[in-house]
CSV table of C-alpha atoms in Angstrom, one decimal:
chain,number,residue,atom,x,y,z
X,1,UNK,CA,-3.0,-25.8,-2.5
X,2,UNK,CA,-3.1,-24.0,-6.0
X,3,UNK,CA,-4.9,-21.1,-4.2
X,4,UNK,CA,-2.1,-20.9,-1.6
X,5,UNK,CA,0.5,-21.0,-4.2
X,6,UNK,CA,-1.3,-18.1,-6.2
X,7,UNK,CA,-1.5,-16.1,-2.9
X,8,UNK,CA,2.2,-16.5,-2.4
X,9,UNK,CA,2.8,-15.3,-6.0
X,10,UNK,CA,0.5,-12.4,-5.5
X,11,UNK,CA,1.5,-11.3,-2.0
X,12,UNK,CA,4.7,-9.4,-3.1
X,13,UNK,CA,2.7,-7.7,-5.9
X,14,UNK,CA,-0.1,-6.6,-3.3
X,15,UNK,CA,2.6,-5.4,-1.0
X,16,UNK,CA,4.2,-3.4,-3.7
X,17,UNK,CA,0.8,-1.8,-4.8
X,18,UNK,CA,0.2,-0.9,-1.0
X,19,UNK,CA,3.7,0.6,-0.7
X,20,UNK,CA,3.0,2.8,-3.7
X,21,UNK,CA,-0.1,4.3,-2.1
X,22,UNK,CA,0.7,6.6,0.7
X,23,UNK,CA,-0.9,5.7,4.1
X,24,UNK,CA,-1.9,8.3,6.7
X,25,UNK,CA,-0.7,7.9,10.2
X,26,UNK,CA,-4.4,8.0,11.1
X,27,UNK,CA,-4.8,4.4,9.8
X,28,UNK,CA,-2.3,3.1,12.5
X,29,UNK,CA,-3.9,4.7,15.3
X,30,UNK,CA,-6.0,3.0,18.1
X,31,UNK,CA,-9.6,3.1,17.5
X,32,UNK,CA,-10.1,5.5,20.4
X,33,UNK,CA,-7.7,8.0,18.9
X,34,UNK,CA,-9.3,7.8,15.5
X,35,UNK,CA,-12.7,8.4,17.1
X,36,UNK,CA,-11.3,11.5,19.0
X,37,UNK,CA,-10.0,12.9,15.6
X,38,UNK,CA,-13.2,12.2,13.8
X,39,UNK,CA,-15.5,13.8,16.4
X,40,UNK,CA,-15.1,17.5,16.2
X,41,UNK,CA,-16.7,17.9,19.7
X,42,UNK,CA,-14.0,15.5,21.0
X,43,UNK,CA,-11.0,16.6,18.9
X,44,UNK,CA,-8.9,19.1,21.2
X,45,UNK,CA,-7.4,20.7,17.9
X,46,UNK,CA,-10.9,22.1,17.1
X,47,UNK,CA,-10.2,24.5,20.1
X,48,UNK,CA,-7.2,25.9,18.1
X,49,UNK,CA,-9.3,26.1,15.0
X,50,UNK,CA,-12.0,28.2,16.8
X,51,UNK,CA,-9.4,30.4,18.3
X,52,UNK,CA,-7.9,30.8,14.9
X,53,UNK,CA,-11.2,31.8,13.3
X,54,UNK,CA,-11.5,34.5,16.2
X,55,UNK,CA,-8.1,35.7,15.3
X,56,UNK,CA,-8.9,35.8,11.5
X,57,UNK,CA,-11.9,38.0,12.3
X,58,UNK,CA,-9.9,40.3,14.8
X,59,UNK,CA,-6.8,40.7,12.6
X,60,UNK,CA,-8.7,41.9,9.6
X,61,UNK,CA,-7.7,38.9,7.4
X,62,UNK,CA,-11.3,38.9,6.0
X,63,UNK,CA,-10.8,42.5,4.7
X,64,UNK,CA,-8.8,41.1,1.9
X,65,UNK,CA,-9.5,37.3,1.9
X,66,UNK,CA,-13.2,37.4,2.5
X,67,UNK,CA,-14.8,34.2,3.7
X,68,UNK,CA,-11.9,31.8,4.6
X,69,UNK,CA,-14.2,28.7,3.7
X,70,UNK,CA,-13.9,29.8,0.0
X,71,UNK,CA,-10.5,31.8,-0.2
X,72,UNK,CA,-8.5,29.5,1.9
X,73,UNK,CA,-9.9,26.2,0.6
X,74,UNK,CA,-7.0,24.3,-0.9
X,75,UNK,CA,-4.2,26.4,0.4
X,76,UNK,CA,-2.9,23.9,2.8
X,77,UNK,CA,-3.1,21.2,0.2
X,78,UNK,CA,-0.7,23.2,-2.1
X,79,UNK,CA,1.9,24.6,0.4
X,80,UNK,CA,4.8,25.2,0.5
X,81,UNK,CA,4.6,27.2,-2.7
X,82,UNK,CA,7.3,29.2,-4.4
X,83,UNK,CA,7.8,32.7,-3.1
X,84,UNK,CA,9.5,35.4,-5.1
X,85,UNK,CA,10.7,37.4,-2.1
X,86,UNK,CA,12.4,34.4,-0.6
X,87,UNK,CA,13.5,33.0,-4.0
X,88,UNK,CA,12.4,29.7,-2.6
X,89,UNK,CA,9.5,27.8,-1.0
X,90,UNK,CA,7.3,29.5,1.7
X,91,UNK,CA,5.2,27.4,4.1
X,92,UNK,CA,1.8,28.5,5.3
X,93,UNK,CA,3.1,29.9,8.7
X,94,UNK,CA,5.6,31.9,6.8
X,95,UNK,CA,2.9,33.3,4.5
X,96,UNK,CA,0.7,34.3,7.4
X,97,UNK,CA,3.6,36.2,8.9
X,98,UNK,CA,4.6,37.8,5.5
X,99,UNK,CA,1.0,38.9,5.1
X,100,UNK,CA,1.0,40.4,8.6
X,101,UNK,CA,4.3,42.2,8.3
X,102,UNK,CA,4.1,43.4,4.6
X,103,UNK,CA,0.4,44.1,4.2
X,104,UNK,CA,-0.9,44.8,7.7
X,105,UNK,CA,2.1,46.4,9.2
X,106,UNK,CA,1.6,44.1,12.1
X,107,UNK,CA,4.4,42.3,14.0
X,108,UNK,CA,5.2,38.7,12.9
X,109,UNK,CA,3.7,36.1,15.3
X,110,UNK,CA,6.1,33.9,17.1
X,111,UNK,CA,6.8,30.6,15.4
X,112,UNK,CA,5.2,27.7,17.3
X,113,UNK,CA,3.4,30.3,19.6
X,114,UNK,CA,-0.4,29.7,20.2
X,115,UNK,CA,-1.7,32.6,18.0
X,116,UNK,CA,0.2,31.4,15.0
X,117,UNK,CA,-0.6,27.8,15.6
X,118,UNK,CA,-4.3,28.7,15.9
X,119,UNK,CA,-4.4,30.9,12.7
X,120,UNK,CA,-2.5,28.1,10.9
X,121,UNK,CA,-5.0,25.5,12.1
X,122,UNK,CA,-8.0,27.6,11.0
X,123,UNK,CA,-6.5,28.1,7.5
X,124,UNK,CA,-5.4,24.5,7.1
X,125,UNK,CA,-8.8,23.3,8.3
X,126,UNK,CA,-10.4,25.0,5.4
X,127,UNK,CA,-8.7,22.2,3.3
X,128,UNK,CA,-9.7,19.2,5.4
X,129,UNK,CA,-10.8,16.4,3.2
X,130,UNK,CA,-8.8,17.8,0.1
X,131,UNK,CA,-6.0,15.7,-1.4
X,132,UNK,CA,-2.5,16.8,-1.0
X,133,UNK,CA,-1.7,18.5,-4.2
X,134,UNK,CA,1.8,19.9,-4.4
X,135,UNK,CA,2.2,22.4,-7.3
X,136,UNK,CA,4.1,21.2,-10.4
X,137,UNK,CA,6.4,24.3,-10.2
X,138,UNK,CA,9.9,23.7,-11.4
X,139,UNK,CA,11.2,26.4,-9.2
X,140,UNK,CA,10.3,24.2,-6.2
X,141,UNK,CA,12.6,21.4,-7.5
X,142,UNK,CA,15.8,22.4,-5.9
X,143,UNK,CA,14.1,22.6,-2.4
X,144,UNK,CA,12.3,19.3,-3.0
X,145,UNK,CA,15.7,17.7,-3.8
X,146,UNK,CA,17.3,19.3,-0.8
X,147,UNK,CA,14.5,18.0,1.3
X,148,UNK,CA,14.8,14.5,0.1
X,149,UNK,CA,18.5,14.6,0.7
X,150,UNK,CA,17.9,15.7,4.3
X,151,UNK,CA,15.3,13.0,4.6
X,152,UNK,CA,17.9,10.4,3.7
X,153,UNK,CA,20.9,11.8,5.5
X,154,UNK,CA,21.9,9.8,8.5
X,155,UNK,CA,22.3,12.1,11.6
X,156,UNK,CA,22.9,12.3,15.4
X,157,UNK,CA,24.7,10.0,17.7
X,158,UNK,CA,22.2,7.2,16.8
X,159,UNK,CA,23.2,7.8,13.1
X,160,UNK,CA,19.8,7.4,11.6
X,161,UNK,CA,17.9,8.9,8.7
X,162,UNK,CA,14.3,9.8,8.4
X,163,UNK,CA,14.0,7.3,5.5
X,164,UNK,CA,15.5,4.4,7.6
X,165,UNK,CA,12.3,4.4,9.8
X,166,UNK,CA,9.7,6.0,7.7
X,167,UNK,CA,10.4,4.5,4.4
X,168,UNK,CA,12.4,1.2,5.3
X,169,UNK,CA,10.6,0.3,8.4
X,170,UNK,CA,7.1,1.9,8.4
X,171,UNK,CA,4.5,-0.3,9.8
X,172,UNK,CA,6.9,-2.1,12.1
X,173,UNK,CA,6.9,-1.4,15.8
X,174,UNK,CA,9.3,0.9,17.5
X,175,UNK,CA,9.1,0.0,21.3
X,176,UNK,CA,5.5,-1.2,20.7
X,177,UNK,CA,4.3,1.7,18.6
X,178,UNK,CA,3.8,1.4,14.9
X,179,UNK,CA,6.1,3.6,12.8
X,180,UNK,CA,4.0,5.8,10.4
X,181,UNK,CA,5.2,6.6,6.9
X,182,UNK,CA,5.6,10.2,8.2
X,183,UNK,CA,3.2,12.2,6.0
X,184,UNK,CA,2.5,15.9,6.8
X,185,UNK,CA,-1.2,15.7,6.1
X,186,UNK,CA,-2.7,16.8,9.4
X,187,UNK,CA,-0.7,19.7,10.6
X,188,UNK,CA,-0.9,21.7,12.8
X,189,UNK,CA,-2.1,18.7,14.8
X,190,UNK,CA,-2.9,17.7,18.5
X,191,UNK,CA,-0.4,15.3,19.8
X,192,UNK,CA,-1.4,13.5,22.9
X,193,UNK,CA,2.3,13.1,23.9
X,194,UNK,CA,2.5,17.0,23.8
X,195,UNK,CA,-0.9,17.6,25.3
X,196,UNK,CA,-1.0,20.4,22.8
X,197,UNK,CA,-1.0,21.7,19.3
X,198,UNK,CA,2.2,21.6,17.3
X,199,UNK,CA,3.5,22.1,13.8
X,200,UNK,CA,5.3,19.8,11.5
X,201,UNK,CA,8.6,21.6,12.5
X,202,UNK,CA,7.9,20.6,16.2
X,203,UNK,CA,7.4,17.1,15.2
X,204,UNK,CA,10.6,17.0,13.0
X,205,UNK,CA,12.5,18.4,15.9
X,206,UNK,CA,11.3,15.6,18.1
X,207,UNK,CA,12.6,13.0,15.7
X,208,UNK,CA,15.9,14.9,15.3
X,209,UNK,CA,16.3,15.0,19.1
X,210,UNK,CA,15.2,11.4,19.3
X,211,UNK,CA,18.2,10.4,17.2
X,212,UNK,CA,20.3,12.7,19.4
X,213,UNK,CA,21.0,15.2,16.6
X,214,UNK,CA,21.0,19.1,16.7
X,215,UNK,CA,17.6,20.2,15.3
X,216,UNK,CA,17.5,23.2,13.1
X,217,UNK,CA,16.0,26.4,14.5
X,218,UNK,CA,12.3,27.1,14.0
X,219,UNK,CA,11.7,28.5,10.6
X,220,UNK,CA,14.9,27.2,9.2
X,221,UNK,CA,14.9,26.8,5.3
X,222,UNK,CA,15.8,23.0,5.9
X,223,UNK,CA,12.4,22.4,7.5
X,224,UNK,CA,10.6,24.0,4.6
X,225,UNK,CA,12.7,22.0,2.2
X,226,UNK,CA,11.8,18.8,4.1
X,227,UNK,CA,8.1,19.9,4.1
X,228,UNK,CA,8.3,20.5,0.3
X,229,UNK,CA,9.6,17.0,-0.2
X,230,UNK,CA,7.2,15.3,2.3
X,231,UNK,CA,4.3,17.0,0.6
X,232,UNK,CA,5.2,15.6,-2.8
X,233,UNK,CA,5.7,12.2,-1.2
X,234,UNK,CA,2.2,12.4,0.3
X,235,UNK,CA,0.5,13.6,-2.9
X,236,UNK,CA,-3.1,12.3,-2.9
X,237,UNK,CA,-3.6,11.7,0.8
X,238,UNK,CA,-6.5,13.7,2.3
X,239,UNK,CA,-5.7,16.7,4.6
X,240,UNK,CA,-6.9,16.1,8.2
X,241,UNK,CA,-6.2,19.3,10.0
X,242,UNK,CA,-6.7,19.3,12.9
X,243,UNK,CA,-5.3,15.7,13.1
X,244,UNK,CA,-4.9,13.9,16.4
X,245,UNK,CA,-1.8,11.7,16.9
X,246,UNK,CA,-0.5,9.7,19.8
O,1,UNK,CA,55.2,-37.9,9.4
O,2,UNK,CA,52.9,-39.4,6.7
O,3,UNK,CA,54.6,-37.3,3.9
O,4,UNK,CA,58.2,-38.0,4.9
O,5,UNK,CA,60.3,-38.8,1.9
O,6,UNK,CA,57.7,-37.8,-0.6
O,7,UNK,CA,58.7,-34.4,-2.1
O,8,UNK,CA,55.5,-32.7,-3.3
O,9,UNK,CA,55.5,-32.1,-7.0
O,10,UNK,CA,55.3,-28.5,-8.2
O,11,UNK,CA,51.9,-29.2,-9.5
O,12,UNK,CA,50.3,-30.2,-6.2
O,13,UNK,CA,52.1,-27.3,-4.6
O,14,UNK,CA,50.3,-24.9,-6.9
O,15,UNK,CA,47.0,-26.8,-6.5
O,16,UNK,CA,47.1,-26.1,-2.8
O,17,UNK,CA,47.5,-22.3,-3.2
O,18,UNK,CA,43.8,-21.7,-3.5
O,19,UNK,CA,43.3,-23.5,-0.2
O,20,UNK,CA,45.9,-21.4,1.4
O,21,UNK,CA,44.4,-18.3,0.1
O,22,UNK,CA,41.0,-19.2,1.3
O,23,UNK,CA,42.2,-20.1,4.7
O,24,UNK,CA,44.1,-16.8,4.9
O,25,UNK,CA,41.0,-14.9,3.8
O,26,UNK,CA,38.8,-16.9,6.1
O,27,UNK,CA,41.2,-16.0,9.0
O,28,UNK,CA,40.9,-12.3,8.2
O,29,UNK,CA,37.1,-12.5,7.9
O,30,UNK,CA,37.0,-14.3,11.2
O,31,UNK,CA,39.1,-11.6,12.8
O,32,UNK,CA,36.8,-8.9,11.3
O,33,UNK,CA,33.9,-10.6,12.6
O,34,UNK,CA,34.7,-10.3,16.3
O,35,UNK,CA,36.5,-7.9,18.8
O,36,UNK,CA,38.7,-8.5,21.9
O,37,UNK,CA,37.6,-7.3,25.2
O,38,UNK,CA,37.5,-3.5,25.5
O,39,UNK,CA,38.5,-3.4,29.2
O,40,UNK,CA,40.3,-6.8,29.8
O,41,UNK,CA,37.9,-7.4,32.6
O,42,UNK,CA,34.8,-9.5,32.3
O,43,UNK,CA,31.5,-7.6,32.3
O,44,UNK,CA,28.7,-7.9,34.9
O,45,UNK,CA,25.7,-9.7,33.4
O,46,UNK,CA,23.3,-8.2,35.9
O,47,UNK,CA,24.4,-4.7,35.2
O,48,UNK,CA,24.1,-5.6,31.5
O,49,UNK,CA,20.6,-6.6,31.8
O,50,UNK,CA,19.7,-3.4,33.5
O,51,UNK,CA,21.3,-1.5,30.6
O,52,UNK,CA,19.4,-3.6,28.0
O,53,UNK,CA,16.1,-3.1,29.5
O,54,UNK,CA,16.4,0.6,30.6
O,55,UNK,CA,15.1,2.5,27.6
O,56,UNK,CA,17.1,5.6,27.9
O,57,UNK,CA,20.4,3.9,28.4
O,58,UNK,CA,20.7,0.8,26.2
O,59,UNK,CA,17.7,1.8,23.8
O,60,UNK,CA,17.9,-2.0,22.9
O,61,UNK,CA,14.2,-2.7,23.2
O,62,UNK,CA,13.1,0.2,21.0
O,63,UNK,CA,14.1,-2.0,18.0
O,64,UNK,CA,14.7,-5.6,19.6
O,65,UNK,CA,12.4,-7.9,21.5
O,66,UNK,CA,13.7,-10.3,24.2
O,67,UNK,CA,12.9,-12.5,27.0
O,68,UNK,CA,11.8,-9.6,29.3
O,69,UNK,CA,8.3,-10.4,30.3
O,70,UNK,CA,8.1,-7.4,32.5
O,71,UNK,CA,8.8,-5.0,29.6
O,72,UNK,CA,5.5,-4.3,27.8
O,73,UNK,CA,6.7,-2.3,24.9
O,74,UNK,CA,9.3,-4.0,22.6
O,75,UNK,CA,10.4,-3.3,19.0
O,76,UNK,CA,10.3,-5.5,16.0
O,77,UNK,CA,12.7,-3.7,13.7
O,78,UNK,CA,15.6,-6.1,14.5
O,79,UNK,CA,16.3,-9.7,15.4
O,80,UNK,CA,15.0,-10.9,18.7
O,81,UNK,CA,17.6,-11.0,21.5
O,82,UNK,CA,16.6,-14.4,22.8
O,83,UNK,CA,19.2,-17.0,22.0
O,84,UNK,CA,21.8,-14.4,21.1
O,85,UNK,CA,24.4,-15.9,23.3
O,86,UNK,CA,24.1,-19.3,21.3
O,87,UNK,CA,24.0,-17.7,18.0
O,88,UNK,CA,27.0,-15.4,18.4
O,89,UNK,CA,30.2,-15.6,20.2
O,90,UNK,CA,31.4,-13.1,22.8
O,91,UNK,CA,33.7,-11.3,20.3
O,92,UNK,CA,31.1,-11.4,17.6
O,93,UNK,CA,28.4,-9.8,20.0
O,94,UNK,CA,31.0,-7.2,21.1
O,95,UNK,CA,31.7,-6.2,17.4
O,96,UNK,CA,28.0,-5.9,16.7
O,97,UNK,CA,27.6,-3.5,19.7
O,98,UNK,CA,30.7,-1.5,19.1
O,99,UNK,CA,30.3,-0.8,15.4
O,100,UNK,CA,27.8,-2.9,13.4
O,101,UNK,CA,28.6,-0.7,10.4
O,102,UNK,CA,31.9,-2.6,9.9
O,103,UNK,CA,29.7,-5.6,9.0
O,104,UNK,CA,27.0,-3.8,7.2
O,105,UNK,CA,27.3,-0.1,6.4
O,106,UNK,CA,23.5,0.2,5.9
O,107,UNK,CA,22.5,-1.3,9.2
O,108,UNK,CA,20.1,0.7,11.3
O,109,UNK,CA,21.8,-0.6,14.5
O,110,UNK,CA,23.7,2.3,16.0
O,111,UNK,CA,27.4,2.1,16.8
O,112,UNK,CA,27.4,1.9,20.5
O,113,UNK,CA,31.2,2.6,21.0
O,114,UNK,CA,32.2,5.1,18.2
O,115,UNK,CA,32.0,8.7,18.3
O,116,UNK,CA,33.5,9.8,15.0
O,117,UNK,CA,32.1,9.7,11.5
O,118,UNK,CA,28.8,11.0,12.7
O,119,UNK,CA,26.8,14.0,11.4
O,120,UNK,CA,24.9,16.8,13.2
O,121,UNK,CA,25.4,15.3,16.7
O,122,UNK,CA,23.5,17.2,19.2
O,123,UNK,CA,25.8,19.2,21.7
O,124,UNK,CA,25.0,17.0,24.7
O,125,UNK,CA,26.2,13.9,22.9
O,126,UNK,CA,29.2,15.2,20.9
O,127,UNK,CA,32.4,13.2,21.4
O,128,UNK,CA,30.5,10.7,23.4
O,129,UNK,CA,29.8,7.2,22.8
O,130,UNK,CA,26.2,5.7,23.5
O,131,UNK,CA,27.7,3.3,26.0
O,132,UNK,CA,31.1,3.3,27.7
O,133,UNK,CA,33.6,0.4,27.3
O,134,UNK,CA,32.6,-1.0,30.7
O,135,UNK,CA,28.9,-0.8,29.7
O,136,UNK,CA,29.7,-2.6,26.5
O,137,UNK,CA,31.3,-5.4,28.4
O,138,UNK,CA,28.4,-5.6,30.7
O,139,UNK,CA,26.0,-6.0,27.9
O,140,UNK,CA,28.1,-8.6,26.2
O,141,UNK,CA,28.1,-10.6,29.4
O,142,UNK,CA,24.5,-10.4,29.7
O,143,UNK,CA,23.7,-11.3,26.1
O,144,UNK,CA,26.0,-14.4,26.5
O,145,UNK,CA,23.5,-15.6,29.1
O,146,UNK,CA,20.6,-15.6,26.6
O,147,UNK,CA,21.1,-19.2,25.5
O,148,UNK,CA,17.7,-20.1,24.0
């Protein structure tokens, strides 16, 4: 009886502690999907990582960056970072294209095209297992604030904000599927629903269309602001690229 | 007339005022809590059931569960629909479908018959309500049949 009363008293505290700790969407997946992500020979995202490694070699990235396993380790855990040229945050895909255009004199790769997804997956994969560690750069604060405002803004014909599902109702079931907290710690990732690889921006567009709102164009600063906010919200979670999600 | 011949004193008159105010306020709240028919024609409960259980039309089962054993994937973000017809009146159900924000501005329940006051609506949905007036009446008619 006393133990039950104690448990009742402690339950809200335990719940609070759990809420303070970000939880990867991985934890909510079916065991088969978790196993698919864990096993590199079964994880379809590894095909993009391998393709990205080939592109890294062919495109001459190694000429400056050397061994990606050393030079790229930690990059995906930090990004988006502040970029002088943009006078704002730049995401990893944006940096890859900036590097191509300005340093290699090569054309930018199409956003969400397979080559950029492959290179992005290869680079992000070098940070797998590292904790999300957004830089404490005060120049990122305006973008982070803008991203949070967008996260909390109700939109679309269904008039829902990201926060209403991914903060207020995370863990509950939307049509039978558990709602994750919405952390960006596995991108680019292989989504079973897509039967393919996609970026965080593609995922954000899915939700925006889901609430019947007009998504921003790929590469829009709004997405990078949202990513900047989401990375600070996910601080400490381990990078999983290439993650697998339902 | 029980009170015939007894003129109420000024004091009792004043004492009754709070009750009158309460009744007035209660009346106003009751009015706010429900809506009259949008079409003047009773809805069709069979069509209403189809709207509720068709994911792309009613969207209801994304958040609600209900007595629909054939529907495998139902949500738990919102109160179950079982017994909705005994908990709420026709007018109360209608208001909650039309624009639940009038009762709770923070609700996650979309306003099914409202197209203004929205933000960044996709082109395909602009100026359109989620359901038509007839569809709202059909859903109300169906929900009223959920008695337990």
